[in-house]
Amino acid sequence: MKLQQLRYLAAVAQSGLNITAAAEKLHTSQPAVSKQLKLLEDELGFNIFVRSGRTLTKITPAGQQVIERAVKVLREVQNIKGISAELKGENAGVLSIGTTHTQARYVLPPVIQQFRQQYPDVKVQLHQGTSEQIAEMVALDRIDLAIATGAHDLFPGLVKVPCYHWNRHIVVPNNHPLAGIKKPTLKQLAAYPIVTYVFSFTGSSSLPLIFAKNDLVPNVALTAQDADVIKTYVRLGLGVGIVASMALDPSEDSDLTVIDASHLFPAHTTWMGFTRGGLLRRYMYDFIQMFAPHLNKRLLDRAAQAENHETFDGLFDDVQLPSK
Amino acid sequence: MKLQQLRYLAAVAQSGLNITAAAEKLHTSQPAVSKQLKLLEDELGFNIFVRSGRTLTKITPAGQQVIERAVKVLREVQNIKGISAELKGENAGVLSIGTTHTQARYVLPPVIQQFRQQYPDVKVQLHQGTSEQIAEMVALDRIDLAIATGAHDLFPGLVKVPCYHWNRHIVVPNNHPLAGIKKPTLKQLAAYPIVTYVFSFTGSSSLPLIFAKNDLVPNVALTAQDADVIKTYVRLGLGVGIVASMALDPSEDSDLTVIDASHLFPAHTTWMGFTRGGLLRRYMYDFIQMFAPHLNKRLLDRAAQAENHETFDGLFDDVQLPSK
DNA sequence: TACAGTTACGGACCGCGTAAGCATA
DNA sequence: TATGCTTACGCGGTCCGTAACTGTA
């Protein structure tokens, strides 16, 4: 078994089982990839891919295992090379972030701007997607850092550190009946059509569930992936918007009335995750701290070290998380 | 970077920085290893080893990092090969266990005997050592399974599952004054010289600490690594022995009086640890279950999956651990 | 016929082993 | 002088790229 074979395998898996495309990404010829793949399968004694005719159609169960472990191997090899770059004090590299729309659009821009000033030679790659898509990126090792809210169980194997709390806010046009009410009740809210995130969050903080606990049924008129869309429809008078606090800009949204809804809905925590045992470059530490100032190197290292909740939770007991 | 280079590196690290010895283990020539090592160092751009003259004397800090990650890579590669063996239903392989004297001498023999009957083609390697030595074996990937009591913090990165509880027992010659007492007090115990394990266990269950809590100072006459030695000195009348319950055999120790000391000292838990994300062969699952019947495949898989204490602890809440 | 993967073959490269060289105890 | 690492060099294997072939939409 050669590293090259694992690289080829991973590339094929990441190219939608297209050997030709993988070969191009790898800057090599298509037969080279094809042959090494076959050699690897021969050595292992089973097929990694299911072939219908000559095209690869899907991954066998055992093949899935092999790919996952191959990705781990390659990540670790990258880490070894990273040690070298880190030692030479190189401030160049890539910072690959997988995150949701809210972070990418509202929270990250100033952080990334500041980061780029300090590290002009680090390329920042922003991969936006749903929680599921981000989990996929983590599995295929395409990102260094995941930033998300909720959905803890989608990301096993990641070290997850809390970054900040946030609350939901209600947005209505300035002439809306709710606009004059400082602390609307759930009942008042339920009287109007609601525009909010798709399936916003599962579990105890799910919106329908909170209404249901008070024997109310929300009239969800429209759900969207992101706050921009939601606000647009609120402006059109389609309903009352419920969005994340970060997604509001006093100047941009001056035509809307914003009402704090922290008395109605529990606070959420946005967290950041990275691979356990992964190599964190200096610029990554710095990025994380720019994003969440309480996350200093020492704390992060201890979080990465801690393997069980007992030791892990204690780490953040003394930390007052910022609210946004 | 080649897998071969990482293999050579790991072998050198495991051979006490002796290239010649490593080359022999690898069934290759010494210059081959030497050259590949140098090539690897060249590629990385720094030295992994400190050389005084031509001999390797120690590992550089960065080198230590590289070695640790190289070991991870090689382990993962082994796992990939293991998938193949598992798929073919091969019941052959190696089961490498790192453990302490008490387990190796008293607890494991019947388990291993049973295991060997079911899997005659699996070679069992028993590596005996102190907790520190076992941790070292884990780090250098020499063992699949660690079995120990206490010392959790020495084994970060291992999935640790509880196996059974045990208590300390007091052993005295049949003619000893304590022999007639069913439930001796700490005070009575402190009146005699004591023979027990070296530094038995740190923390709250440390023997001197328990005495100290009752304003007593134990007269520890002699400490030894294992129960056999302790019993020998008890037979010689050197003092009162305090040993693990597993270390007593009714027939072998008929010349000694055994007194349960569970009312004096808290119970210990013996646990078993394996690498997170490691490949567990079928025979490993079976071995573990032979050792601790409550640890079935499903429970182990969930334990390996669980990353934080919250989910982890719940797993064993319903399990009644056996006592020995 | 266009597309994707496999097979075939020649050339470049690389890693190994042997043998000789060199530093240290 | 013995031990242990490095350097030198020739051989064999391996991997790649080009090109021709084959099965599929």
XYZ file of C-alpha atoms (C1' of nucleotides) in Angstrom:
698
model
C 0.000 0.000 0.000
C 1.338 3.391 -0.992
C 0.377 6.878 0.114
C -0.104 7.719 -3.538
C -2.774 5.075 -3.825
C -4.635 6.509 -0.874
C -4.343 9.990 -2.386
C -5.760 8.743 -5.649
C -8.520 6.932 -3.821
C -9.504 10.020 -1.847
C -9.459 12.150 -4.979
C -11.733 9.730 -6.782
C -14.108 9.689 -3.838
C -14.094 13.472 -3.774
C -14.693 13.709 -7.501
C -17.955 11.869 -7.487
C -16.346 8.557 -8.454
C -15.022 10.038 -11.657
C -11.500 8.794 -12.309
C -10.830 11.194 -15.149
C -11.782 14.214 -13.066
C -9.700 12.948 -10.171
C -6.694 12.500 -12.455
C -6.969 16.100 -13.592
C -7.113 17.389 -10.029
C -4.051 15.317 -9.256
C -2.202 16.584 -12.323
C -1.590 13.129 -13.582
C -2.915 10.853 -16.270
C -6.146 8.949 -16.046
C -4.588 5.472 -16.521
C -2.234 6.151 -13.637
C -5.140 6.648 -11.258
C -7.072 3.770 -12.702
C -4.173 1.412 -12.320
C -3.244 2.384 -8.790
C -6.851 2.078 -7.729
C -6.962 -1.401 -9.115
C -3.671 -2.296 -7.477
C -5.016 -1.102 -4.141
C -8.180 -3.108 -4.535
C -6.100 -6.129 -5.499
C -3.935 -5.779 -2.440
C -6.929 -5.413 -0.154
C -8.683 -8.273 -1.825
C -12.050 -6.621 -2.282
C -13.656 -3.918 -4.363
C -13.812 -0.411 -3.001
C -16.199 0.676 -5.733
C -19.120 -0.998 -7.407
C -18.646 -0.993 -11.165
C -21.424 -1.238 -13.627
C -19.652 -2.024 -16.819
C -16.601 0.188 -16.606
C -17.980 3.177 -14.759
C -17.842 3.439 -10.977
C -21.374 3.724 -9.683
C -21.117 3.569 -5.900
C -18.973 2.763 -2.913
C -19.078 -0.626 -1.224
C -19.619 -0.694 2.553
C -16.054 -1.868 3.122
C -14.889 0.707 0.601
C -16.526 3.420 2.668
C -14.471 2.319 5.635
C -11.310 2.323 3.577
C -11.986 5.810 2.263
C -12.665 7.182 5.715
C -9.427 5.792 7.011
C -7.525 6.885 3.932
C -8.744 10.419 4.556
C -7.479 10.182 8.102
C -4.103 9.001 6.903
C -3.812 11.818 4.404
C -4.871 14.380 6.966
C -2.203 13.164 9.334
C 0.397 13.300 6.576
C -0.648 16.863 5.868
C -0.257 17.596 9.544
C 3.279 16.272 9.494
C 4.068 18.610 6.645
C 2.352 21.384 8.565
C 4.714 20.883 11.480
C 7.498 21.769 9.128
C 5.809 24.952 7.920
C 4.948 25.930 11.461
C 8.529 25.404 12.574
C 9.840 27.634 9.854
C 7.492 30.333 11.078
C 5.708 30.382 7.773
C 2.615 32.490 7.946
C 1.298 31.130 4.710
C -1.255 28.460 4.158
C -4.927 27.815 3.749
C -7.732 28.309 6.218
C -10.775 26.380 5.166
C -13.979 27.174 7.007
C -17.281 25.407 6.679
C -20.222 27.337 8.023
C -23.801 28.434 7.646
C -25.198 31.452 5.906
C -25.706 33.508 9.049
C -22.068 33.225 10.063
C -20.725 33.726 6.565
C -22.876 36.721 5.841
C -23.114 38.565 9.160
C -20.550 37.363 11.665
C -17.468 36.382 9.735
C -16.863 39.370 7.413
C -15.212 41.653 10.004
C -13.285 38.745 11.493
C -11.937 37.657 8.144
C -11.061 41.223 7.222
C -9.007 41.583 10.376
C -7.480 38.163 9.857
C -6.421 38.917 6.290
C -4.645 42.036 7.459
C -2.567 40.059 9.904
C -2.033 37.076 7.596
C -2.056 38.287 3.995
C -0.500 35.024 2.807
C -3.168 32.768 4.207
C -5.900 31.963 1.760
C -9.307 31.858 3.369
C -11.796 29.465 1.845
C -15.372 29.857 2.943
C -17.561 26.849 2.329
C -21.183 27.559 2.968
C -23.747 24.860 3.487
C -26.319 23.232 5.680
C -25.253 21.383 8.808
C -25.379 18.162 6.854
C -23.199 19.524 4.093
C -20.694 20.837 6.593
C -20.582 17.427 8.256
C -19.833 15.956 4.848
C -16.997 18.430 4.330
C -15.560 17.470 7.684
C -15.703 13.788 6.775
C -13.911 14.342 3.475
C -11.391 16.623 5.147
C -12.131 19.667 3.057
C -12.308 22.111 5.937
C -10.142 22.944 8.922
C -12.854 24.604 10.956
C -16.583 24.152 11.250
C -18.747 26.901 12.696
C -22.370 26.166 13.423
C -25.216 26.275 15.914
C -26.870 23.186 17.340
C -26.596 19.851 15.491
C -23.918 18.539 17.816
C -24.542 14.933 16.961
C -23.822 15.485 13.283
C -20.194 16.115 14.124
C -18.741 13.239 16.084
C -14.993 13.285 16.344
C -14.777 17.042 16.339
C -13.575 19.059 19.276
C -16.322 21.608 19.740
C -15.776 24.821 21.654
C -18.502 27.343 22.474
C -18.089 30.777 20.873
C -20.989 32.988 21.759
C -24.645 33.072 22.718
C -27.336 34.612 20.637
C -31.065 35.069 20.742
C -33.860 35.246 18.284
C -35.261 38.611 17.343
C -38.629 39.499 15.898
C -38.679 41.803 12.880
C -41.760 43.546 11.555
C -42.406 46.499 9.263
C -42.545 49.759 11.228
C -46.291 50.045 10.679
C -47.036 46.547 11.948
C -49.329 46.148 15.007
C -46.534 44.362 16.878
C -44.140 47.245 16.273
C -45.302 49.108 19.332
C -45.030 46.184 21.735
C -41.792 45.852 23.718
C -42.361 42.337 25.024
C -44.880 40.489 22.887
C -46.184 37.165 24.172
C -46.170 33.920 22.275
C -49.919 34.261 21.953
C -49.619 37.656 20.313
C -46.978 36.238 17.982
C -49.145 33.288 17.052
C -51.814 35.665 15.817
C -49.715 36.595 12.764
C -48.148 34.589 9.953
C -44.516 33.836 10.721
C -41.488 33.874 8.419
C -38.421 32.111 9.753
C -35.622 29.643 9.078
C -36.234 26.238 7.569
C -36.544 23.667 10.350
C -34.562 26.147 12.307
C -33.367 23.887 15.066
C -34.402 20.492 16.198
C -34.851 19.379 19.746
C -35.922 21.462 22.680
C -35.366 24.791 20.966
C -37.468 23.949 17.942
C -39.885 26.774 17.268
C -43.058 24.722 16.792
C -42.259 22.846 20.004
C -42.005 26.027 22.037
C -45.344 27.190 20.735
C -46.826 23.762 21.358
C -45.755 23.860 25.004
C -48.032 26.856 25.410
C -50.850 25.163 23.542
C -50.345 27.372 20.535
C -49.835 26.517 16.913
C -47.661 28.953 14.999
C -48.823 29.928 11.559
C -45.551 29.516 9.701
C -46.266 31.260 6.422
C -42.851 30.828 4.876
C -39.501 29.339 5.753
C -36.206 30.241 4.143
C -32.546 29.302 4.446
C -31.300 32.716 5.373
C -32.202 35.969 7.081
C -31.873 38.107 3.954
C -34.687 36.233 2.311
C -36.735 36.323 5.485
C -36.315 40.075 5.851
C -37.274 40.592 2.232
C -40.597 38.864 2.782
C -41.178 40.726 6.010
C -40.729 43.947 4.059
C -43.337 42.696 1.630
C -45.748 42.360 4.541
C -45.882 38.586 4.329
C -45.578 38.123 8.052
C -43.577 38.488 11.217
C -39.930 37.529 10.874
C -38.010 35.588 13.477
C -34.280 35.712 12.838
C -30.963 35.411 14.639
C -29.784 38.520 16.458
C -26.568 38.611 14.424
C -28.527 38.975 11.221
C -29.713 42.455 12.061
C -28.019 45.662 11.053
C -29.349 48.912 12.588
C -28.525 50.960 9.512
C -29.540 48.478 6.844
C -32.697 47.484 8.637
C -33.901 50.915 9.708
C -37.153 50.314 7.839
C -37.896 47.405 10.134
C -38.755 47.296 13.810
C -36.660 44.833 15.767
C -37.958 43.271 18.981
C -35.819 41.205 21.274
C -37.396 37.777 21.708
C -35.053 36.401 24.359
C -37.945 36.242 26.797
C -39.759 33.863 24.455
C -37.062 31.581 23.123
C -34.020 30.116 24.822
C -30.564 31.332 23.853
C -28.496 29.403 21.325
C -24.793 28.767 21.417
C -22.670 28.983 18.312
C -19.704 26.668 18.467
C -16.619 25.994 16.468
C -15.236 22.552 15.743
C -11.960 21.160 14.562
C -10.577 17.676 14.159
C -9.409 15.982 17.298
C -5.675 15.557 17.079
C -5.490 17.859 14.078
C -2.643 20.269 13.697
C -3.629 23.821 14.482
C -1.375 26.307 12.790
C -0.573 29.514 14.604
C -2.775 31.458 12.248
C -5.645 29.128 13.047
C -5.302 29.795 16.747
C -5.285 33.494 15.970
C -8.315 33.254 13.737
C -10.263 31.424 16.384
C -9.381 34.002 18.963
C -10.412 36.820 16.636
C -13.740 35.085 16.243
C -14.168 34.372 19.942
C -11.686 36.288 22.094
C -12.047 34.017 25.092
C -10.673 31.069 23.115
C -6.969 31.482 23.690
C -4.346 28.922 22.724
C -4.115 27.435 26.175
C -7.848 26.865 26.433
C -8.027 25.383 22.942
C -5.167 23.016 23.607
C -6.805 21.840 26.769
C -10.126 21.404 25.004
C -8.417 19.326 22.322
C -6.770 17.245 25.001
C -9.884 16.699 27.065
C -11.678 13.629 25.923
C -14.603 13.400 28.233
C -17.220 15.825 29.292
C -16.064 15.880 32.856
C -12.791 17.573 32.057
C -14.197 19.386 29.060
C -17.091 21.161 30.669
C -14.968 22.447 33.478
C -12.880 24.321 30.953
C -15.675 26.663 30.040
C -17.298 26.996 33.435
C -15.356 30.138 34.241
C -15.749 31.659 30.811
C -18.411 34.276 30.297
C -19.484 33.720 26.723
C -20.201 36.897 24.764
C -23.720 37.466 23.517
C -24.590 38.788 20.089
C 6.805 11.564 1.812
C 6.401 7.806 1.606
C 4.726 5.354 3.931
C 7.986 3.437 3.951
C 9.760 6.430 5.402
C 7.216 6.664 8.188
C 7.576 2.948 8.852
C 11.308 3.291 9.087
C 10.956 6.295 11.328
C 8.602 4.485 13.696
C 10.873 1.463 13.786
C 13.871 3.595 14.669
C 11.895 5.305 17.403
C 10.799 1.932 18.728
C 14.327 0.551 18.627
C 15.801 3.083 20.974
C 17.108 5.270 18.161
C 19.240 2.461 16.855
C 19.107 2.403 13.068
C 20.867 -0.923 12.742
C 18.427 -2.641 15.075
C 15.494 -1.039 13.288
C 16.791 -2.237 9.926
C 16.953 -5.790 11.215
C 13.401 -5.671 12.492
C 12.331 -4.346 9.116
C 14.239 -7.060 7.274
C 16.156 -4.562 5.244
C 19.613 -3.108 5.145
C 20.861 -0.470 7.498
C 21.799 2.063 4.784
C 18.273 1.844 3.405
C 16.828 3.003 6.691
C 19.496 5.609 7.172
C 18.932 7.077 3.769
C 15.165 7.202 3.952
C 15.348 8.818 7.351
C 17.586 11.477 5.956
C 15.358 11.974 2.946
C 12.376 12.427 5.235
C 14.222 14.952 7.352
C 15.294 16.762 4.199
C 11.756 16.936 2.939
C 10.442 18.211 6.237
C 13.274 20.674 6.521
C 14.262 19.923 10.088
C 15.904 17.188 12.096
C 13.763 14.569 13.747
C 16.696 13.279 15.760
C 19.553 14.973 17.514
C 22.829 13.506 16.362
C 26.007 13.607 18.329
C 28.609 12.687 15.805
C 26.881 9.983 13.813
C 24.799 8.330 16.505
C 21.253 9.399 17.206
C 21.038 10.544 20.787
C 17.557 11.949 21.239
C 14.371 13.132 19.582
C 13.782 16.809 18.825
C 10.485 18.345 20.040
C 9.226 18.644 16.481
C 10.503 15.143 15.824
C 8.386 13.865 18.676
C 5.335 15.356 16.990
C 6.277 13.776 13.696
C 6.755 10.371 15.274
C 3.420 10.530 17.051
C 1.635 11.363 13.841
C 3.601 8.795 11.886
C 2.446 6.173 14.366
C -1.122 7.284 13.819
C -0.720 7.023 10.069
C 0.729 3.540 10.302
C -1.973 2.418 12.667
C -4.620 3.634 10.268
C -2.920 1.840 7.396
C -2.907 -1.334 9.460
C -6.590 -0.801 10.077
C -7.243 -0.577 6.370
C -5.495 -3.885 5.898
C -7.491 -5.228 8.823
C -10.741 -4.402 7.055
C -9.667 -6.769 4.356
C -8.899 -9.591 6.779
C -12.156 -8.997 8.602
C -14.103 -9.091 5.370
C -12.623 -12.399 4.397
C -13.745 -13.768 7.738
C -10.186 -14.499 8.724
C -9.976 -15.499 12.316
C -6.249 -15.054 12.393
C -4.247 -12.152 13.690
C -2.584 -10.757 16.741
C -4.125 -9.605 19.972
C -1.701 -7.433 21.871
C -2.617 -6.668 25.452
C -0.823 -4.303 27.784
C -1.661 -4.838 31.419
C -0.497 -5.017 34.999
C 0.722 -7.972 36.955
C -2.537 -8.582 38.793
C -4.510 -8.918 35.575
C -1.881 -10.953 33.780
C -1.344 -13.349 36.645
C -4.791 -13.767 38.178
C -7.560 -12.491 35.954
C -6.475 -13.101 32.387
C -5.347 -16.747 32.386
C -8.829 -18.335 32.224
C -9.997 -15.691 29.750
C -7.058 -16.241 27.447
C -7.443 -20.001 27.700
C -11.055 -19.752 26.605
C -10.144 -17.266 23.890
C -7.420 -19.471 22.452
C -9.871 -22.342 22.172
C -12.206 -20.234 20.082
C -9.467 -18.508 18.075
C -6.502 -20.849 17.786
C -5.018 -18.746 14.993
C -4.874 -15.513 16.935
C -1.571 -14.941 18.658
C -1.975 -13.368 22.060
C 0.831 -11.107 23.173
C 0.817 -10.148 26.808
C 2.856 -7.066 27.631
C 3.193 -6.557 31.329
C 4.235 -3.260 32.833
C 3.464 -0.363 35.083
C 0.760 2.100 34.127
C 3.448 4.354 32.705
C 4.943 1.590 30.606
C 1.525 0.628 29.304
C 0.874 4.256 28.355
C 4.156 4.194 26.465
C 3.091 1.051 24.620
C -0.158 2.713 23.678
C 1.680 5.749 22.336
C 3.992 3.628 20.207
C 1.086 1.492 19.049
C 2.424 -1.771 20.357
C -0.807 -2.925 21.945
C -4.416 -3.209 20.873
C -5.887 -3.282 24.344
C -4.883 -1.785 27.662
C -6.264 -3.188 30.905
C -5.610 -1.324 34.107
C -7.044 0.177 37.250
C -7.015 3.906 37.971
C -4.526 6.192 36.202
C -7.120 7.469 33.751
C -5.172 10.597 32.917
C -2.197 8.617 31.674
C -4.246 7.403 28.747
C -5.717 10.286 26.822
C -7.138 9.369 23.461
C -8.189 5.924 24.572
C -11.777 4.818 24.792
C -12.034 3.404 28.276
C -14.794 1.044 29.301
C -15.379 -0.224 32.837
C -14.963 -3.968 33.315
C -15.478 -4.906 36.927
C -15.236 -3.674 40.494
C -12.939 -5.107 43.057
C -11.994 -4.523 46.657
C -8.936 -4.826 48.766
C -8.566 -7.833 51.005
C -6.443 -8.286 54.078
C -4.322 -11.409 54.283
C -2.624 -12.667 57.423
C -1.148 -15.982 58.552
C -3.754 -18.191 60.192
C -2.201 -17.693 63.605
C -2.162 -13.888 63.376
C -4.156 -11.871 65.989
C -6.252 -10.330 63.202
C -7.210 -13.750 61.843
C -10.167 -14.058 64.167
C -11.635 -10.643 63.429
C -14.328 -10.439 60.761
C -14.389 -6.683 60.364
C -11.184 -5.130 61.593
C -11.051 -1.354 61.953
C -8.449 0.915 60.417
C -7.086 1.448 63.900
C -6.601 -2.262 64.439
C -4.903 -2.477 61.058
C -2.597 0.408 61.831
C -1.297 -1.500 64.854
C 0.581 -3.955 62.607
C 3.218 -3.532 59.936
C 1.627 -3.513 56.501
C 2.781 -5.125 53.270
C 1.109 -3.855 50.106
C 1.518 -2.570 46.550
C 4.022 0.110 45.619
C 2.301 3.504 45.599
C -0.790 1.439 45.071
C -3.087 4.110 43.739
C -2.906 7.828 43.735
C -5.740 10.188 44.485
C -8.617 9.636 46.846
C -8.103 5.902 47.097
C -4.470 6.144 48.105
C -3.863 3.981 51.134
C -1.911 6.486 53.277
C -4.573 9.091 52.574
C -7.377 6.893 53.855
C -5.469 6.245 57.052
C -4.645 9.923 57.367
C -8.321 10.839 57.179
C -8.810 8.870 60.372
C -5.775 10.452 61.988
C -3.799 7.266 61.660
C -0.401 6.631 60.168
C 0.014 3.198 58.603
C 3.250 1.405 59.281
C 4.045 0.282 55.773
C 6.773 -2.257 56.312
C 7.268 -3.278 52.725
C 5.831 -2.495 49.330
C 6.053 -4.703 46.256
C 4.904 -4.695 42.649
C 2.754 -7.756 42.869
C 0.598 -9.845 45.137
C 2.765 -12.947 44.929
C 5.641 -11.124 46.516
C 3.350 -9.578 49.104
C 1.864 -12.939 50.064
C 5.320 -14.433 50.370
C 6.317 -11.827 52.930
C 3.027 -12.204 54.769
C 3.786 -15.915 55.058
C 7.153 -15.007 56.525
C 5.315 -13.045 59.202
C 6.595 -9.697 58.018
C 3.225 -8.021 58.375
C -0.392 -7.761 57.305
C -0.940 -7.930 53.559
C -3.381 -5.767 51.664
C -3.986 -7.033 48.167
C -6.566 -6.980 45.397
C -9.406 -9.447 45.756
C -8.564 -11.061 42.418
C -5.128 -12.011 43.680
C -6.457 -14.581 46.122
C -6.940 -18.249 45.458
C -8.799 -20.298 48.084
C -6.798 -23.445 47.397
C -3.392 -21.865 46.920
C -3.794 -19.550 49.849
C -5.322 -21.958 52.343
C -2.460 -21.257 54.726
C -3.560 -17.631 54.921
C -6.605 -16.017 56.425
C -8.367 -13.648 54.072
C -10.474 -10.778 55.408
C -12.684 -8.634 53.210
C -11.659 -4.987 53.565
C -14.427 -3.415 51.506
C -15.725 -1.675 54.627
C -12.391 0.105 54.994
C -11.395 1.005 51.445
C -13.483 2.147 48.502
C -13.975 -0.169 45.547
C -11.816 0.139 42.455
C -12.855 -0.232 38.856
C -10.743 -2.074 36.354
C -11.168 -0.695 32.873
C -10.126 -1.605 29.406
C -8.963 0.870 26.806
C -8.531 0.847 23.067
C -7.666 3.467 20.507
C -10.438 5.792 19.484
C -11.267 5.121 15.868
C -9.194 1.969 15.890
C -10.363 -1.098 14.053
C -11.717 -3.759 16.350
C -11.538 -7.183 14.799
C -14.282 -9.631 15.546
C -11.981 -11.620 17.766
C -11.202 -8.485 19.743
C -14.870 -7.892 20.428
C -15.150 -11.494 21.532
C -12.122 -11.274 23.753
C -13.441 -8.179 25.455
C -16.762 -9.836 26.066
C -15.077 -12.903 27.503
C -13.235 -10.616 29.887
C -16.286 -8.555 30.792
C -19.528 -10.188 29.623
C -21.557 -6.992 29.788
C -19.375 -5.396 27.086
C -21.151 -6.540 23.957
C -20.368 -5.269 20.465
C -23.178 -2.765 20.465
C -22.139 -1.196 23.724
C -18.496 -1.025 22.663
C -19.352 0.580 19.358
C -21.428 3.182 21.094
C -18.681 3.830 23.610
C -16.190 4.307 20.783
C -18.591 6.684 19.108
C -19.389 8.720 22.196
C -16.990 11.555 22.528
C -18.163 13.312 25.603
C -18.979 12.167 29.053
C -22.614 13.065 28.751
C -23.327 10.409 26.171
C -20.639 8.102 27.482
C -21.706 7.838 31.080
C -25.267 7.115 30.145
C -24.084 3.988 28.379
C -22.986 2.312 31.566
C -25.672 3.636 33.873
C -27.845 0.595 33.352
C -25.007 -1.877 33.537
C -24.400 -3.727 36.764
C -20.669 -4.252 36.793
C -19.513 -7.595 38.161
C -17.444 -7.619 41.338
C -14.401 -9.785 41.839
C -19.677 8.519 -31.945
C -18.557 10.378 -27.685
C -17.238 9.029 -23.165
C -14.990 6.515 -19.368
C -12.016 3.054 -17.965
C -8.605 -0.743 -19.066
C -4.557 -2.753 -21.209
C 0.091 -2.421 -23.288
C 4.647 -0.676 -23.549
C 8.844 2.139 -23.227
C 11.372 5.343 -20.387
C 12.506 7.715 -16.119
C 13.022 7.348 -11.507
C 13.596 5.446 -7.078
C 14.679 2.467 -3.419
C 17.493 -1.469 -2.160
C 21.747 -4.075 -1.287
C 26.735 -4.426 -1.424
C 30.861 -2.378 -0.392
C 33.724 1.120 1.159
C 34.449 5.278 4.180
C 34.431 7.663 8.538
C 33.504 9.129 13.270
C 33.112 7.772 18.146
C 33.814 4.858 22.518
C 39.352 -2.100 17.357
C 34.470 -2.464 17.423
C 30.279 -0.196 16.620
C 27.151 2.487 14.043
C 26.032 5.865 10.575
C 26.977 7.787 5.912
C 28.374 7.776 1.023
C 28.880 5.535 -3.554
C 27.184 2.759 -7.172
C 24.790 -0.679 -9.948
C 20.634 -3.333 -10.373
C 15.698 -4.255 -10.362
C 11.338 -2.868 -9.680
C 7.758 0.619 -9.926
C 5.249 4.327 -11.560
C 4.100 7.358 -15.172
C 2.675 8.976 -19.809
C 1.380 7.860 -24.523
C -1.279 5.220 -27.300
C -4.301 1.750 -28.621
C -8.361 -0.928 -27.131
C -13.088 -1.985 -25.183
C -17.463 -1.522 -23.372
C -21.495 1.739 -22.712
C -25.051 5.634 -23.608
